[in-house]
Amino acid sequence: QQPVQSPQAVILREGEDAVINCSSSKALYSVHWYRQKHGEAPVFLMILLKGGEQKGHEKISASFNEKKQQSSLYLTASQLSYSGTYFCGTEVRMDSSYKLIFGSGTRLLVRP
Amino acid sequence: DTGVSQDPRHKITKRGQNVTFRCDPISEHNRLYWYRQTLGQGPEFLTYFQNEAQLEKSRLLSDRFSAERPKGSFSTLEIQRTEQGDSAMYLCASSFPGTGSTDTQYFGPGTRLTVL
């Protein structure tokens, strides 16, 4: 089941804050956040794990509410370089590894 | 550059032709994944290799698709008798199992396929 991301798009002025949400109808093992710029590879930002462990980018924060099956990505004091499409991926276990089921993305545009 | 690399970056082909894409994972990453991404959507999982073994295949991967990873290094994805619906970005990712409960998948730049 594909996670649902909101909002679908957001436009900010440089220095403003944004929150991107990701929710799932299934129990979550972990949530993975990526940013993708047009024509480029998705770039890893952060993993949030059950139990509160986080791994990722120093300047980006996120939360993971296991009970509500939701995660939120917080972008503070946005910079022009933050522009791109943000995807959350929820982990589905396979034998010996996992696959990611991605949401349809949140397009973020930061203007000067 | 020590990231995931993919070749070619762009491929234009006529309907009915066969195409093959290559992915070189990050050195020593024994896990390799293929995803497909269409415009305005997130990547969709296609298949997964651990070393040379293909351990998981999505129902999206029809009989016209085949993937290999000989010797557990690079991987190839072949599409036979291409159809216009195959037009998409094909992304490769690799990972290495860490000491924690999950590992990070690192994506390559993708191969954009256009089927005319």
mmCIF file of C-alpha atoms in Angstrom:
data_model
loop_
_atom_site.group_PDB
_atom_site.id
_atom_site.type_symbol
_atom_site.label_atom_id
_atom_site.label_comp_id
_atom_site.label_asym_id
_atom_site.label_seq_id
_atom_site.Cartn_x
_atom_site.Cartn_y
_atom_site.Cartn_z
ATOM 1 C CA GLN A 1 0.000 0.000 0.000
ATOM 2 C CA GLN A 2 1.514 3.271 -1.165
ATOM 3 C CA PRO A 3 2.051 5.886 1.593
ATOM 4 C CA VAL A 4 0.227 9.170 1.216
ATOM 5 C CA GLN A 5 2.224 12.380 1.187
ATOM 6 C CA SER A 6 0.945 15.878 1.882
ATOM 7 C CA PRO A 7 1.008 18.528 0.684
ATOM 8 C CA GLN A 8 1.476 17.648 -2.977
ATOM 9 C CA ALA A 9 3.338 20.891 -3.589
ATOM 10 C CA VAL A 10 4.584 23.877 -1.628
ATOM 11 C CA ILE A 11 6.223 27.157 -2.542
ATOM 12 C CA LEU A 12 8.402 28.946 -0.028
ATOM 13 C CA ARG A 13 10.493 32.073 0.213
ATOM 14 C CA GLU A 14 14.084 31.509 1.200
ATOM 15 C CA GLY A 15 14.333 31.268 4.975
ATOM 16 C CA GLU A 16 10.796 29.992 5.531
ATOM 17 C CA ASP A 17 9.936 26.634 7.085
ATOM 18 C CA ALA A 18 8.002 23.696 5.696
ATOM 19 C CA VAL A 19 6.618 20.403 6.947
ATOM 20 C CA ILE A 20 6.042 17.391 4.696
ATOM 21 C CA ASN A 21 3.886 14.566 5.963
ATOM 22 C CA CYS A 22 3.823 10.876 5.126
ATOM 23 C CA SER A 23 1.179 8.464 6.352
ATOM 24 C CA SER A 24 0.601 4.790 5.853
ATOM 25 C CA SER A 25 -2.347 2.457 6.339
ATOM 26 C CA LYS A 26 0.048 -0.318 7.366
ATOM 27 C CA ALA A 27 2.324 -0.711 10.354
ATOM 28 C CA LEU A 28 5.722 0.826 9.668
ATOM 29 C CA TYR A 29 9.147 -0.666 10.366
ATOM 30 C CA SER A 30 10.889 2.451 9.212
ATOM 31 C CA VAL A 31 10.484 5.495 6.991
ATOM 32 C CA HIS A 32 13.120 6.611 4.499
ATOM 33 C CA TRP A 33 13.209 10.142 3.107
ATOM 34 C CA TYR A 34 14.770 11.125 -0.224
ATOM 35 C CA ARG A 35 15.024 14.318 -2.257
ATOM 36 C CA GLN A 36 15.116 14.225 -6.036
ATOM 37 C CA LYS A 37 15.970 17.102 -8.320
ATOM 38 C CA HIS A 38 14.766 17.059 -11.902
ATOM 39 C CA GLY A 39 16.663 14.530 -13.998
ATOM 40 C CA GLU A 40 18.799 13.367 -11.076
ATOM 41 C CA ALA A 41 18.950 10.414 -8.712
ATOM 42 C CA PRO A 42 16.949 10.398 -5.487
ATOM 43 C CA VAL A 43 19.347 11.456 -2.734
ATOM 44 C CA PHE A 44 19.098 9.882 0.703
ATOM 45 C CA LEU A 45 18.159 12.267 3.511
ATOM 46 C CA MET A 46 17.110 10.283 6.546
ATOM 47 C CA ILE A 47 15.919 7.002 7.980
ATOM 48 C CA LEU A 48 13.585 6.881 10.949
ATOM 49 C CA LEU A 49 13.320 3.582 12.742
ATOM 50 C CA LYS A 50 10.962 2.047 15.239
ATOM 51 C CA GLY A 51 12.170 2.836 18.707
ATOM 52 C CA GLY A 52 13.248 6.353 17.848
ATOM 53 C CA GLU A 53 16.585 5.771 16.151
ATOM 54 C CA GLN A 54 17.393 8.205 13.345
ATOM 55 C CA LYS A 55 20.128 8.251 10.756
ATOM 56 C CA GLY A 56 20.677 11.051 8.305
ATOM 57 C CA HIS A 57 21.223 14.648 7.436
ATOM 58 C CA GLU A 58 22.270 17.048 10.192
ATOM 59 C CA LYS A 59 20.293 20.045 8.945
ATOM 60 C CA ILE A 60 17.027 18.205 8.357
ATOM 61 C CA SER A 61 14.876 16.807 11.113
ATOM 62 C CA ALA A 62 12.017 14.405 11.085
ATOM 63 C CA SER A 63 9.635 12.637 13.380
ATOM 64 C CA PHE A 64 8.137 9.166 13.332
ATOM 65 C CA ASN A 65 4.889 8.356 15.122
ATOM 66 C CA GLU A 66 4.631 4.571 15.081
ATOM 67 C CA LYS A 67 1.149 4.486 16.574
ATOM 68 C CA LYS A 68 -0.280 6.860 14.004
ATOM 69 C CA GLN A 69 1.850 5.297 11.250
ATOM 70 C CA GLN A 70 3.023 8.724 10.229
ATOM 71 C CA SER A 71 6.269 10.561 9.630
ATOM 72 C CA SER A 72 6.947 14.243 9.110
ATOM 73 C CA LEU A 73 9.983 15.940 7.565
ATOM 74 C CA TYR A 74 10.843 19.394 8.887
ATOM 75 C CA LEU A 75 12.704 21.814 6.655
ATOM 76 C CA THR A 76 13.725 24.899 8.588
ATOM 77 C CA ALA A 77 15.242 28.132 7.287
ATOM 78 C CA SER A 78 14.879 26.816 3.760
ATOM 79 C CA GLN A 79 17.598 27.429 1.197
ATOM 80 C CA LEU A 80 17.348 27.569 -2.586
ATOM 81 C CA SER A 81 19.097 24.193 -2.708
ATOM 82 C CA TYR A 82 16.174 22.571 -0.868
ATOM 83 C CA SER A 83 14.057 22.787 -4.020
ATOM 84 C CA GLY A 84 13.123 19.421 -5.433
ATOM 85 C CA THR A 85 10.664 16.585 -4.936
ATOM 86 C CA TYR A 86 10.650 14.854 -1.567
ATOM 87 C CA PHE A 87 9.672 11.220 -1.333
ATOM 88 C CA CYS A 88 8.995 9.107 1.698
ATOM 89 C CA GLY A 89 9.530 5.397 1.383
ATOM 90 C CA THR A 90 8.063 2.836 3.737
ATOM 91 C CA GLU A 91 9.924 -0.363 4.331
ATOM 92 C CA VAL A 92 8.451 -3.723 3.363
ATOM 93 C CA ARG A 93 10.504 -6.679 4.532
ATOM 94 C CA MET A 94 11.746 -9.316 2.114
ATOM 95 C CA ASP A 95 13.928 -12.352 2.703
ATOM 96 C CA SER A 96 17.285 -10.917 3.845
ATOM 97 C CA SER A 97 16.471 -7.296 2.938
ATOM 98 C CA TYR A 98 13.641 -4.888 2.275
ATOM 99 C CA LYS A 99 12.030 -2.946 -0.556
ATOM 100 C CA LEU A 100 10.785 0.590 -0.379
ATOM 101 C CA ILE A 101 7.259 1.605 -1.289
ATOM 102 C CA PHE A 102 7.350 5.288 -2.175
ATOM 103 C CA GLY A 103 4.711 7.961 -1.991
ATOM 104 C CA SER A 104 3.985 10.101 -5.026
ATOM 105 C CA GLY A 105 6.141 12.935 -3.725
ATOM 106 C CA THR A 106 5.917 16.519 -2.502
ATOM 107 C CA ARG A 107 7.246 19.185 -4.838
ATOM 108 C CA LEU A 108 9.041 21.961 -3.005
ATOM 109 C CA LEU A 109 10.084 25.210 -4.661
ATOM 110 C CA VAL A 110 12.142 27.725 -2.702
ATOM 111 C CA ARG A 111 12.237 31.194 -4.208
ATOM 112 C CA PRO A 112 14.695 34.001 -3.410
ATOM 113 C CA ASP B 1 32.986 9.061 -8.402
ATOM 114 C CA THR B 2 32.187 6.191 -6.065
ATOM 115 C CA GLY B 3 28.406 6.293 -6.370
ATOM 116 C CA VAL B 4 26.020 4.036 -8.256
ATOM 117 C CA SER B 5 26.427 4.428 -11.997
ATOM 118 C CA GLN B 6 24.032 3.516 -14.795
ATOM 119 C CA ASP B 7 24.464 3.255 -18.515
ATOM 120 C CA PRO B 8 23.106 4.535 -20.808
ATOM 121 C CA ARG B 9 21.529 7.639 -19.282
ATOM 122 C CA HIS B 10 19.043 7.933 -22.117
ATOM 123 C CA LYS B 11 17.676 5.376 -24.559
ATOM 124 C CA ILE B 12 15.217 5.944 -27.364
ATOM 125 C CA THR B 13 13.921 2.868 -29.111
ATOM 126 C CA LYS B 14 11.126 1.788 -31.402
ATOM 127 C CA ARG B 15 8.292 -0.384 -30.180
ATOM 128 C CA GLY B 16 9.174 -4.046 -30.458
ATOM 129 C CA GLN B 17 12.923 -3.615 -30.053
ATOM 130 C CA ASN B 18 14.950 -5.082 -27.189
ATOM 131 C CA VAL B 19 16.924 -2.862 -24.826
ATOM 132 C CA THR B 20 19.464 -3.565 -22.099
ATOM 133 C CA PHE B 21 20.526 -1.307 -19.251
ATOM 134 C CA ARG B 22 23.520 -1.661 -16.984
ATOM 135 C CA CYS B 23 24.002 -0.757 -13.326
ATOM 136 C CA ASP B 24 27.287 -0.658 -11.430
ATOM 137 C CA PRO B 25 26.657 -0.540 -7.685
ATOM 138 C CA ILE B 26 28.841 1.067 -5.084
ATOM 139 C CA SER B 27 31.870 -1.111 -4.567
ATOM 140 C CA GLU B 28 31.300 -3.829 -1.951
ATOM 141 C CA HIS B 29 27.547 -3.270 -1.842
ATOM 142 C CA ASN B 30 26.163 -6.777 -2.105
ATOM 143 C CA ARG B 31 22.516 -5.735 -2.353
ATOM 144 C CA LEU B 32 21.192 -4.328 -5.615
ATOM 145 C CA TYR B 33 17.686 -3.127 -6.484
ATOM 146 C CA TRP B 34 15.899 -2.039 -9.641
ATOM 147 C CA TYR B 35 13.047 0.463 -9.546
ATOM 148 C CA ARG B 36 10.952 2.101 -12.235
ATOM 149 C CA GLN B 37 9.761 5.696 -12.041
ATOM 150 C CA THR B 38 7.136 7.331 -14.227
ATOM 151 C CA LEU B 39 6.484 11.053 -14.453
ATOM 152 C CA GLY B 40 5.075 12.522 -11.272
ATOM 153 C CA GLN B 41 5.367 9.301 -9.290
ATOM 154 C CA GLY B 42 7.767 7.822 -6.804
ATOM 155 C CA PRO B 43 9.989 4.892 -7.748
ATOM 156 C CA GLU B 44 8.301 1.464 -7.910
ATOM 157 C CA PHE B 45 10.192 -1.657 -6.889
ATOM 158 C CA LEU B 46 10.978 -4.155 -9.659
ATOM 159 C CA THR B 47 13.527 -6.648 -8.382
ATOM 160 C CA TYR B 48 16.273 -7.302 -5.822
ATOM 161 C CA PHE B 49 19.590 -9.170 -5.836
ATOM 162 C CA GLN B 50 21.755 -10.260 -2.970
ATOM 163 C CA ASN B 51 25.120 -10.992 -4.503
ATOM 164 C CA GLU B 52 24.287 -12.928 -7.678
ATOM 165 C CA ALA B 53 20.975 -14.332 -6.450
ATOM 166 C CA GLN B 54 17.734 -12.708 -7.561
ATOM 167 C CA LEU B 55 15.616 -13.014 -4.422
ATOM 168 C CA GLU B 56 12.556 -10.943 -5.151
ATOM 169 C CA LYS B 57 10.591 -9.929 -8.233
ATOM 170 C CA SER B 58 7.623 -7.603 -8.425
ATOM 171 C CA ARG B 59 4.472 -8.493 -10.312
ATOM 172 C CA LEU B 60 5.312 -5.387 -12.360
ATOM 173 C CA LEU B 61 8.145 -7.393 -13.887
ATOM 174 C CA SER B 62 6.432 -9.123 -16.790
ATOM 175 C CA ASP B 63 7.898 -11.996 -18.800
ATOM 176 C CA ARG B 64 9.429 -9.459 -21.165
ATOM 177 C CA PHE B 65 11.708 -8.212 -18.386
ATOM 178 C CA SER B 66 14.769 -10.064 -17.188
ATOM 179 C CA ALA B 67 17.506 -9.035 -14.828
ATOM 180 C CA GLU B 68 20.860 -10.593 -14.080
ATOM 181 C CA ARG B 69 23.759 -9.976 -11.775
ATOM 182 C CA PRO B 70 26.574 -12.300 -12.809
ATOM 183 C CA LYS B 71 29.322 -12.689 -10.211
ATOM 184 C CA GLY B 72 27.474 -10.386 -7.850
ATOM 185 C CA SER B 73 28.916 -7.193 -9.276
ATOM 186 C CA PHE B 74 27.184 -5.184 -12.007
ATOM 187 C CA SER B 75 23.612 -5.911 -13.045
ATOM 188 C CA THR B 76 21.725 -5.740 -16.320
ATOM 189 C CA LEU B 77 18.039 -5.217 -16.945
ATOM 190 C CA GLU B 78 16.730 -6.315 -20.331
ATOM 191 C CA ILE B 79 13.345 -5.492 -21.784
ATOM 192 C CA GLN B 80 12.271 -7.546 -24.786
ATOM 193 C CA ARG B 81 9.687 -6.420 -27.357
ATOM 194 C CA THR B 82 9.391 -2.979 -25.804
ATOM 195 C CA GLU B 83 5.990 -1.331 -25.569
ATOM 196 C CA GLN B 84 5.125 2.344 -25.214
ATOM 197 C CA GLY B 85 4.039 1.678 -21.634
ATOM 198 C CA ASP B 86 7.625 0.726 -20.806
ATOM 199 C CA SER B 87 8.661 4.369 -21.205
ATOM 200 C CA ALA B 88 9.962 5.408 -17.793
ATOM 201 C CA MET B 89 13.071 6.127 -15.757
ATOM 202 C CA TYR B 90 14.755 2.915 -14.610
ATOM 203 C CA LEU B 91 16.635 3.417 -11.377
ATOM 204 C CA CYS B 92 19.176 1.179 -9.743
ATOM 205 C CA ALA B 93 20.060 1.296 -6.052
ATOM 206 C CA SER B 94 22.562 -0.554 -3.903
ATOM 207 C CA SER B 95 23.093 -1.084 -0.217
ATOM 208 C CA PHE B 96 25.309 -2.861 2.262
ATOM 209 C CA PRO B 97 23.891 -4.473 5.371
ATOM 210 C CA GLY B 98 25.010 -2.506 8.395
ATOM 211 C CA THR B 99 24.929 -3.352 12.052
ATOM 212 C CA GLY B 100 21.533 -1.777 12.609
ATOM 213 C CA SER B 101 18.101 -3.053 11.736
ATOM 214 C CA THR B 102 18.075 -1.527 8.260
ATOM 215 C CA ASP B 103 20.479 -0.162 5.691
ATOM 216 C CA THR B 104 20.431 2.751 3.277
ATOM 217 C CA GLN B 105 19.678 2.344 -0.403
ATOM 218 C CA TYR B 106 21.749 4.643 -2.600
ATOM 219 C CA PHE B 107 20.323 5.400 -6.018
ATOM 220 C CA GLY B 108 21.998 5.839 -9.363
ATOM 221 C CA PRO B 109 21.087 8.595 -11.847
ATOM 222 C CA GLY B 110 18.789 6.307 -13.824
ATOM 223 C CA THR B 111 18.273 5.374 -17.450
ATOM 224 C CA ARG B 112 15.453 7.242 -19.137
ATOM 225 C CA LEU B 113 13.744 4.992 -21.703
ATOM 226 C CA THR B 114 11.517 6.393 -24.418
ATOM 227 C CA VAL B 115 9.652 3.912 -26.599
ATOM 228 C CA LEU B 116 8.322 5.408 -29.826
#
